[in-house]
Amino acid sequence: MSADLTTTLVVNGRTVTRTAGAHLSLLRWLRDVADVLDPKYACGEGVCGACAVLVDGEPVSSCIVLAAQVDGARVTTAAGLTGPGGELSPLQRAFHEHHAAQCGFCTPGMLICATAMLADGMTRTRDEIRHELHGNLCRCTGYQQVVDAIEAAQGAAQGAAQGAAQGIPP
Ligand code: FES
Ligand code: FES
């Protein structure tokens, strides 16, 4: 039996402190202890991306990281991508508009990894988007609509950046 540890994480802007088994993965800590249910358990081996979250801004597979390892970190799940009033992020809106979620099981992880991908502001081709999503498995969409959504969000972000540079309000 492993000892308990007290871990504090800032989850989607909320400070959460829980005492739980030292062996718990970040995914189990979030889902079973902190009641944060949008990261999903699927492979449990760091292969499918369903459990992806941002830890201090970096995407990680939360099933293969211990919660205790990231004590004190900022953790963002897909639910934390919305604005303070619950408004969808541009990427979430693009997923909605392009029907990029069917059963939705992979979607939280897809949103997290795509958010991390777009954060650098680089322009990616569809092939590059597909390549970077190779760690996110989806059984439903064939990835077409997911790539459509990410491409649209990328274009919208760059249009807004160009507009801001020219003094055009978003
Ligand atoms: S459940 Fe974590 S990568 Fe599949
Ligand atoms: S939408 Fe069903 S697994 Fe991706």
PDB file of C-alpha atoms and ligand atoms in Angstrom, residues 27 40-52 61-64, ligand 1:
ATOM      1  CA  LEU A  27      -5.415  11.707 -14.682  1.00  0.00           C
ATOM      2  CA  LYS A  40     -10.601  10.875 -20.522  1.00  0.00           C
ATOM      3  CA  TYR A  41      -9.058   7.502 -19.709  1.00  0.00           C
ATOM      4  CA  ALA A  42      -8.547   5.239 -22.706  1.00  0.00           C
ATOM      5  CA  CYS A  43      -5.216   3.514 -23.326  1.00  0.00           C
ATOM      6  CA  GLY A  44      -3.565   4.388 -20.018  1.00  0.00           C
ATOM      7  CA  GLU A  45      -0.183   4.159 -21.740  1.00  0.00           C
ATOM      8  CA  GLY A  46       0.469   7.597 -23.186  1.00  0.00           C
ATOM      9  CA  VAL A  47      -0.545   6.540 -26.693  1.00  0.00           C
ATOM     10  CA  CYS A  48      -4.016   7.901 -27.498  1.00  0.00           C
ATOM     11  CA  GLY A  49      -4.118  11.506 -26.271  1.00  0.00           C
ATOM     12  CA  ALA A  50      -7.564  11.229 -24.664  1.00  0.00           C
ATOM     13  CA  CYS A  51      -6.146  12.319 -21.303  1.00  0.00           C
ATOM     14  CA  ALA A  52      -4.089  15.275 -22.557  1.00  0.00           C
ATOM     15  CA  SER A  61      -0.543  12.678 -21.246  1.00  0.00           C
ATOM     16  CA  SER A  62      -1.917  12.824 -17.732  1.00  0.00           C
ATOM     17  CA  CYS A  63      -2.209   9.026 -17.505  1.00  0.00           C
ATOM     18  CA  ILE A  64       1.567   8.586 -17.396  1.00  0.00           C
TER      19      ILE A  64
HETATM   20  S1  FES B   1      -5.318   7.563 -21.764  1.00  0.00           S
HETATM   21 FE1  FES B   1      -3.523   8.746 -21.624  1.00  0.00          FE
HETATM   22  S2  FES B   1      -2.644   8.688 -23.594  1.00  0.00           S
HETATM   23 FE2  FES B   1      -4.346   7.315 -23.695  1.00  0.00          FE
END
